[in-house]
Amino acid sequence: MLEKIRPEDLTLNPFTLIGKEWMLISAGTEQKYNMMTASWGGLGVFWGKNVSHAYIRPQRYTLEFVDSQEYYALNFFGEEHKKTLAYCGANSGRDVDKAKETGLTPAFDAKAPYFKEAKLVLICKKLHKQPLDPAGFIDPSLDEKWYPEKDYHELFVGEIVEVLQQK
Ligand SMILES: Cc1cc2nc3c(=O)[nH]c(=O)nc-3n(C[C@H](O)[C@H](O)[C@H](O)COP(=O)(O)O)c2cc1C
């Protein structure tokens, strides 16, 4: 069971949690929602608020849902769900029903859809969105390495308005 905790009570390592364990970014409504795996992102403080950063390429179906809604969720899972995250990072919701294929259970009692199997869920209110500006690269090798298709990420900053943790 997920229970609400205060952001201040979180004990986590963002580098392993996001970079190694990965997360699902979910957004939408009960009628239509989607999720995708992400291993890039951030947790921190901006404008005096606890925030998450999410980086979404323009071709992701999930972007349509994050764009059209006020809130998104970041879902973190235990190691036993790694295959599910790999699946959600290799398939598009345009082609498959990812919840059906993975057996994940969506919940709709928060401001964004999230998954009951998650060990930790961060519900985030969008504050700012900006496409990555290639002119900003101080190290141009990053542009060459990560953007040969010029599909620059959309950068989102979201206020963490609710933290749900597995009891
Ligand atoms: C481990 C892993 C991490 C990923 N991280 C990101 C990311 O941070 N941003 C992004 O745009 N895509 C990322 N992806 C790719 C998307 O998850 C993938 O393209 C997915 O199929 C998109 O699904 P959608 O079209 O249903 O949104 C990642 C994929 C994997 C496997």
PDB file of C-alpha atoms and ligand atoms in Angstrom:
ATOM      1  CA  MET A   1       0.000   0.000   0.000  1.00  0.00           C
ATOM      2  CA  LEU A   2       1.233   3.428  -0.902  1.00  0.00           C
ATOM      3  CA  GLU A   3       0.977   6.047   1.813  1.00  0.00           C
ATOM      4  CA  LYS A   4       1.487   9.766   1.701  1.00  0.00           C
ATOM      5  CA  ILE A   5       4.724  11.046   3.227  1.00  0.00           C
ATOM      6  CA  ARG A   6       6.405  14.442   3.404  1.00  0.00           C
ATOM      7  CA  PRO A   7       9.110  15.150   0.819  1.00  0.00           C
ATOM      8  CA  GLU A   8      11.436  15.972   3.730  1.00  0.00           C
ATOM      9  CA  ASP A   9      11.115  12.391   4.969  1.00  0.00           C
ATOM     10  CA  LEU A  10      12.433  10.842   1.767  1.00  0.00           C
ATOM     11  CA  THR A  11      15.752   9.053   1.973  1.00  0.00           C
ATOM     12  CA  LEU A  12      17.029   8.231  -1.471  1.00  0.00           C
ATOM     13  CA  ASN A  13      19.958   8.496  -3.807  1.00  0.00           C
ATOM     14  CA  PRO A  14      18.759  10.242  -6.987  1.00  0.00           C
ATOM     15  CA  PHE A  15      21.676   8.919  -9.021  1.00  0.00           C
ATOM     16  CA  THR A  16      20.869   5.266  -8.415  1.00  0.00           C
ATOM     17  CA  LEU A  17      17.115   5.793  -8.245  1.00  0.00           C
ATOM     18  CA  ILE A  18      16.816   7.553 -11.605  1.00  0.00           C
ATOM     19  CA  GLY A  19      19.994   6.584 -13.405  1.00  0.00           C
ATOM     20  CA  LYS A  20      20.240   2.915 -12.480  1.00  0.00           C
ATOM     21  CA  GLU A  21      16.792   1.794 -11.344  1.00  0.00           C
ATOM     22  CA  TRP A  22      14.926   4.021 -13.845  1.00  0.00           C
ATOM     23  CA  MET A  23      11.429   5.463 -13.544  1.00  0.00           C
ATOM     24  CA  LEU A  24       8.148   5.586 -15.397  1.00  0.00           C
ATOM     25  CA  ILE A  25       6.812   9.000 -16.328  1.00  0.00           C
ATOM     26  CA  SER A  26       3.021   8.771 -16.456  1.00  0.00           C
ATOM     27  CA  ALA A  27       0.405  11.323 -17.440  1.00  0.00           C
ATOM     28  CA  GLY A  28      -3.132  11.547 -18.771  1.00  0.00           C
ATOM     29  CA  THR A  29      -6.620  10.812 -17.558  1.00  0.00           C
ATOM     30  CA  GLU A  30      -8.540   7.696 -16.567  1.00  0.00           C
ATOM     31  CA  GLN A  31      -9.925   7.631 -20.125  1.00  0.00           C
ATOM     32  CA  LYS A  32      -6.533   7.895 -21.797  1.00  0.00           C
ATOM     33  CA  TYR A  33      -3.064   7.917 -20.289  1.00  0.00           C
ATOM     34  CA  ASN A  34       0.415   6.717 -21.111  1.00  0.00           C
ATOM     35  CA  MET A  35       3.765   6.042 -19.505  1.00  0.00           C
ATOM     36  CA  MET A  36       7.364   5.716 -20.606  1.00  0.00           C
ATOM     37  CA  THR A  37      10.634   4.717 -19.022  1.00  0.00           C
ATOM     38  CA  ALA A  38      13.167   7.407 -18.237  1.00  0.00           C
ATOM     39  CA  SER A  39      16.654   7.181 -16.777  1.00  0.00           C
ATOM     40  CA  TRP A  40      17.483  10.837 -17.134  1.00  0.00           C
ATOM     41  CA  GLY A  41      15.981  13.441 -14.851  1.00  0.00           C
ATOM     42  CA  GLY A  42      16.509  15.173 -11.569  1.00  0.00           C
ATOM     43  CA  LEU A  43      15.199  15.932  -8.120  1.00  0.00           C
ATOM     44  CA  GLY A  44      16.030  19.182  -6.410  1.00  0.00           C
ATOM     45  CA  VAL A  45      14.951  22.641  -5.407  1.00  0.00           C
ATOM     46  CA  PHE A  46      14.016  25.546  -7.694  1.00  0.00           C
ATOM     47  CA  TRP A  47      12.048  28.746  -7.124  1.00  0.00           C
ATOM     48  CA  GLY A  48      11.806  27.786  -3.447  1.00  0.00           C
ATOM     49  CA  LYS A  49       9.966  24.555  -4.279  1.00  0.00           C
ATOM     50  CA  ASN A  50      10.784  20.851  -4.264  1.00  0.00           C
ATOM     51  CA  VAL A  51      10.949  19.946  -7.931  1.00  0.00           C
ATOM     52  CA  SER A  52      11.558  17.164 -10.393  1.00  0.00           C
ATOM     53  CA  HIS A  53      13.121  17.591 -13.803  1.00  0.00           C
ATOM     54  CA  ALA A  54      12.056  15.360 -16.679  1.00  0.00           C
ATOM     55  CA  TYR A  55      13.557  15.290 -20.155  1.00  0.00           C
ATOM     56  CA  ILE A  56      11.297  14.000 -22.917  1.00  0.00           C
ATOM     57  CA  ARG A  57      12.142  13.734 -26.611  1.00  0.00           C
ATOM     58  CA  PRO A  58       9.581  15.195 -29.041  1.00  0.00           C
ATOM     59  CA  GLN A  59       8.685  11.867 -30.657  1.00  0.00           C
ATOM     60  CA  ARG A  60       7.507  10.208 -27.410  1.00  0.00           C
ATOM     61  CA  TYR A  61       3.777   9.541 -27.212  1.00  0.00           C
ATOM     62  CA  THR A  62       3.989  10.286 -23.480  1.00  0.00           C
ATOM     63  CA  LEU A  63       4.918  13.869 -24.331  1.00  0.00           C
ATOM     64  CA  GLU A  64       1.408  14.449 -25.698  1.00  0.00           C
ATOM     65  CA  PHE A  65      -0.028  13.513 -22.297  1.00  0.00           C
ATOM     66  CA  VAL A  66       2.471  15.494 -20.257  1.00  0.00           C
ATOM     67  CA  ASP A  67       1.830  18.474 -22.536  1.00  0.00           C
ATOM     68  CA  SER A  68      -1.946  18.293 -22.303  1.00  0.00           C
ATOM     69  CA  GLN A  69      -2.194  17.815 -18.525  1.00  0.00           C
ATOM     70  CA  GLU A  70      -1.311  20.012 -15.574  1.00  0.00           C
ATOM     71  CA  TYR A  71       0.352  17.156 -13.663  1.00  0.00           C
ATOM     72  CA  TYR A  72       2.606  14.172 -14.301  1.00  0.00           C
ATOM     73  CA  ALA A  73       3.839  11.376 -12.056  1.00  0.00           C
ATOM     74  CA  LEU A  74       7.248   9.787 -11.590  1.00  0.00           C
ATOM     75  CA  ASN A  75       6.954   6.120 -10.578  1.00  0.00           C
ATOM     76  CA  PHE A  76       9.873   4.173  -9.082  1.00  0.00           C
ATOM     77  CA  PHE A  77       9.895   0.381  -8.769  1.00  0.00           C
ATOM     78  CA  GLY A  78      11.754  -2.461  -7.127  1.00  0.00           C
ATOM     79  CA  GLU A  79      14.192  -4.626  -9.072  1.00  0.00           C
ATOM     80  CA  GLU A  80      11.458  -7.221  -9.713  1.00  0.00           C
ATOM     81  CA  HIS A  81       9.818  -4.777 -12.145  1.00  0.00           C
ATOM     82  CA  LYS A  82      12.919  -4.134 -14.252  1.00  0.00           C
ATOM     83  CA  LYS A  83      11.510  -6.091 -17.196  1.00  0.00           C
ATOM     84  CA  THR A  84       8.383  -3.949 -17.098  1.00  0.00           C
ATOM     85  CA  LEU A  85      10.473  -0.803 -17.257  1.00  0.00           C
ATOM     86  CA  ALA A  86      12.515  -2.219 -20.125  1.00  0.00           C
ATOM     87  CA  TYR A  87       9.263  -2.972 -21.952  1.00  0.00           C
ATOM     88  CA  CYS A  88       7.864   0.520 -21.382  1.00  0.00           C
ATOM     89  CA  GLY A  89      11.124   1.957 -22.684  1.00  0.00           C
ATOM     90  CA  ALA A  90      11.163  -0.130 -25.848  1.00  0.00           C
ATOM     91  CA  ASN A  91       7.519   0.097 -26.904  1.00  0.00           C
ATOM     92  CA  SER A  92       5.269   3.028 -27.635  1.00  0.00           C
ATOM     93  CA  GLY A  93       1.772   3.507 -26.312  1.00  0.00           C
ATOM     94  CA  ARG A  94       0.920   4.397 -29.882  1.00  0.00           C
ATOM     95  CA  ASP A  95       1.315   0.699 -30.750  1.00  0.00           C
ATOM     96  CA  VAL A  96       0.535  -1.235 -27.569  1.00  0.00           C
ATOM     97  CA  ASP A  97      -1.430  -0.984 -24.329  1.00  0.00           C
ATOM     98  CA  LYS A  98       1.503  -0.965 -21.933  1.00  0.00           C
ATOM     99  CA  ALA A  99      -0.552  -1.454 -18.768  1.00  0.00           C
ATOM    100  CA  LYS A 100      -2.214  -4.502 -20.299  1.00  0.00           C
ATOM    101  CA  GLU A 101       1.064  -5.939 -21.560  1.00  0.00           C
ATOM    102  CA  THR A 102       2.927  -5.447 -18.280  1.00  0.00           C
ATOM    103  CA  GLY A 103       0.097  -6.060 -15.816  1.00  0.00           C
ATOM    104  CA  LEU A 104       0.691  -2.729 -14.089  1.00  0.00           C
ATOM    105  CA  THR A 105      -2.320  -1.389 -12.184  1.00  0.00           C
ATOM    106  CA  PRO A 106      -3.048   2.279 -12.800  1.00  0.00           C
ATOM    107  CA  ALA A 107      -4.544   4.396 -10.035  1.00  0.00           C
ATOM    108  CA  PHE A 108      -6.485   7.579 -10.656  1.00  0.00           C
ATOM    109  CA  ASP A 109      -7.003   8.974  -7.158  1.00  0.00           C
ATOM    110  CA  ALA A 110      -4.246  11.580  -7.459  1.00  0.00           C
ATOM    111  CA  LYS A 111      -3.690  14.540  -9.783  1.00  0.00           C
ATOM    112  CA  ALA A 112      -1.867  12.286 -12.256  1.00  0.00           C
ATOM    113  CA  PRO A 113      -2.244   8.581 -13.027  1.00  0.00           C
ATOM    114  CA  TYR A 114       0.309   6.422 -11.202  1.00  0.00           C
ATOM    115  CA  PHE A 115       0.925   2.709 -10.621  1.00  0.00           C
ATOM    116  CA  LYS A 116       0.013   0.759  -7.511  1.00  0.00           C
ATOM    117  CA  GLU A 117       3.054  -1.524  -7.851  1.00  0.00           C
ATOM    118  CA  ALA A 118       5.479   1.402  -7.515  1.00  0.00           C
ATOM    119  CA  LYS A 119       7.618   1.652  -4.381  1.00  0.00           C
ATOM    120  CA  LEU A 120       7.627   5.430  -4.659  1.00  0.00           C
ATOM    121  CA  VAL A 121       5.496   7.904  -6.591  1.00  0.00           C
ATOM    122  CA  LEU A 122       6.082  11.622  -7.017  1.00  0.00           C
ATOM    123  CA  ILE A 123       3.106  13.614  -8.245  1.00  0.00           C
ATOM    124  CA  CYS A 124       4.361  16.744  -9.973  1.00  0.00           C
ATOM    125  CA  LYS A 125       2.657  19.952 -11.087  1.00  0.00           C
ATOM    126  CA  LYS A 126       4.154  21.385 -14.249  1.00  0.00           C
ATOM    127  CA  LEU A 127       5.828  24.731 -13.664  1.00  0.00           C
ATOM    128  CA  HIS A 128       8.001  25.204 -16.720  1.00  0.00           C
ATOM    129  CA  LYS A 129       8.711  23.619 -20.069  1.00  0.00           C
ATOM    130  CA  GLN A 130      11.441  24.496 -22.509  1.00  0.00           C
ATOM    131  CA  PRO A 131      12.987  22.780 -25.501  1.00  0.00           C
ATOM    132  CA  LEU A 132      16.703  22.182 -25.055  1.00  0.00           C
ATOM    133  CA  ASP A 133      18.529  24.935 -26.910  1.00  0.00           C
ATOM    134  CA  PRO A 134      21.458  23.598 -28.963  1.00  0.00           C
ATOM    135  CA  ALA A 135      23.076  27.030 -28.776  1.00  0.00           C
ATOM    136  CA  GLY A 136      23.545  26.410 -25.059  1.00  0.00           C
ATOM    137  CA  PHE A 137      26.020  23.538 -25.412  1.00  0.00           C
ATOM    138  CA  ILE A 138      29.352  24.450 -23.873  1.00  0.00           C
ATOM    139  CA  ASP A 139      30.560  20.941 -24.714  1.00  0.00           C
ATOM    140  CA  PRO A 140      29.511  20.481 -28.373  1.00  0.00           C
ATOM    141  CA  SER A 141      30.361  16.768 -28.297  1.00  0.00           C
ATOM    142  CA  LEU A 142      27.150  16.214 -26.312  1.00  0.00           C
ATOM    143  CA  ASP A 143      25.098  17.679 -29.147  1.00  0.00           C
ATOM    144  CA  GLU A 144      26.860  15.448 -31.686  1.00  0.00           C
ATOM    145  CA  LYS A 145      26.571  12.353 -29.498  1.00  0.00           C
ATOM    146  CA  TRP A 146      22.980  12.626 -28.323  1.00  0.00           C
ATOM    147  CA  TYR A 147      21.225  14.624 -31.041  1.00  0.00           C
ATOM    148  CA  PRO A 148      22.266  13.401 -34.502  1.00  0.00           C
ATOM    149  CA  GLU A 149      18.563  13.616 -35.385  1.00  0.00           C
ATOM    150  CA  LYS A 150      18.223  17.081 -33.783  1.00  0.00           C
ATOM    151  CA  ASP A 151      15.424  15.701 -31.615  1.00  0.00           C
ATOM    152  CA  TYR A 152      16.179  17.895 -28.646  1.00  0.00           C
ATOM    153  CA  HIS A 153      14.533  16.977 -25.365  1.00  0.00           C
ATOM    154  CA  GLU A 154      11.723  19.017 -23.893  1.00  0.00           C
ATOM    155  CA  LEU A 155      12.852  19.980 -20.395  1.00  0.00           C
ATOM    156  CA  PHE A 156      10.161  19.979 -17.729  1.00  0.00           C
ATOM    157  CA  VAL A 157      10.318  21.333 -14.212  1.00  0.00           C
ATOM    158  CA  GLY A 158       7.486  20.130 -11.987  1.00  0.00           C
ATOM    159  CA  GLU A 159       6.704  20.930  -8.367  1.00  0.00           C
ATOM    160  CA  ILE A 160       6.507  17.765  -6.278  1.00  0.00           C
ATOM    161  CA  VAL A 161       3.069  18.183  -4.698  1.00  0.00           C
ATOM    162  CA  GLU A 162       2.581  14.661  -3.315  1.00  0.00           C
ATOM    163  CA  VAL A 163       4.923  11.843  -2.320  1.00  0.00           C
ATOM    164  CA  LEU A 164       3.523   8.302  -2.021  1.00  0.00           C
ATOM    165  CA  GLN A 165       5.702   5.584  -0.583  1.00  0.00           C
ATOM    166  CA  GLN A 166       5.120   1.861  -0.122  1.00  0.00           C
ATOM    167  CA  LYS A 167       4.408   1.049   3.561  1.00  0.00           C
TER     168      LYS A 167
HETATM  169  C1  LIG B   1      16.370   2.813 -19.660  1.00  0.00           C
HETATM  170  C2  LIG B   1      15.656   3.768 -20.565  1.00  0.00           C
HETATM  171  C3  LIG B   1      15.677   5.112 -20.277  1.00  0.00           C
HETATM  172  C4  LIG B   1      15.027   6.046 -21.104  1.00  0.00           C
HETATM  173  N1  LIG B   1      15.045   7.372 -20.771  1.00  0.00           N
HETATM  174  C5  LIG B   1      14.389   8.261 -21.552  1.00  0.00           C
HETATM  175  C6  LIG B   1      14.356   9.637 -21.193  1.00  0.00           C
HETATM  176  O1  LIG B   1      14.860  10.068 -20.139  1.00  0.00           O
HETATM  177  N2  LIG B   1      13.716  10.497 -22.043  1.00  0.00           N
HETATM  178  C7  LIG B   1      13.124  10.070 -23.208  1.00  0.00           C
HETATM  179  O2  LIG B   1      12.573  10.893 -23.956  1.00  0.00           O
HETATM  180  N3  LIG B   1      13.109   8.762 -23.551  1.00  0.00           N
HETATM  181  C8  LIG B   1      13.706   7.853 -22.742  1.00  0.00           C
HETATM  182  N4  LIG B   1      13.682   6.520 -23.059  1.00  0.00           N
HETATM  183  C9  LIG B   1      12.958   6.077 -24.264  1.00  0.00           C
HETATM  184  C10 LIG B   1      11.436   5.909 -24.061  1.00  0.00           C
HETATM  185  O3  LIG B   1      11.147   5.271 -22.836  1.00  0.00           O
HETATM  186  C11 LIG B   1      10.896   5.058 -25.223  1.00  0.00           C
HETATM  187  O4  LIG B   1      11.121   5.710 -26.448  1.00  0.00           O
HETATM  188  C12 LIG B   1       9.433   4.704 -25.064  1.00  0.00           C
HETATM  189  O5  LIG B   1       9.124   3.644 -25.933  1.00  0.00           O
HETATM  190  C13 LIG B   1       8.495   5.874 -25.350  1.00  0.00           C
HETATM  191  O6  LIG B   1       7.184   5.433 -25.212  1.00  0.00           O
HETATM  192  P1  LIG B   1       5.908   6.280 -25.679  1.00  0.00           P
HETATM  193  O7  LIG B   1       6.057   6.524 -27.162  1.00  0.00           O
HETATM  194  O8  LIG B   1       4.743   5.394 -25.334  1.00  0.00           O
HETATM  195  O9  LIG B   1       5.927   7.545 -24.897  1.00  0.00           O
HETATM  196  C14 LIG B   1      14.327   5.587 -22.247  1.00  0.00           C
HETATM  197  C15 LIG B   1      14.295   4.208 -22.541  1.00  0.00           C
HETATM  198  C16 LIG B   1      14.945   3.309 -21.702  1.00  0.00           C
HETATM  199  C17 LIG B   1      14.890   1.830 -22.011  1.00  0.00           C
END
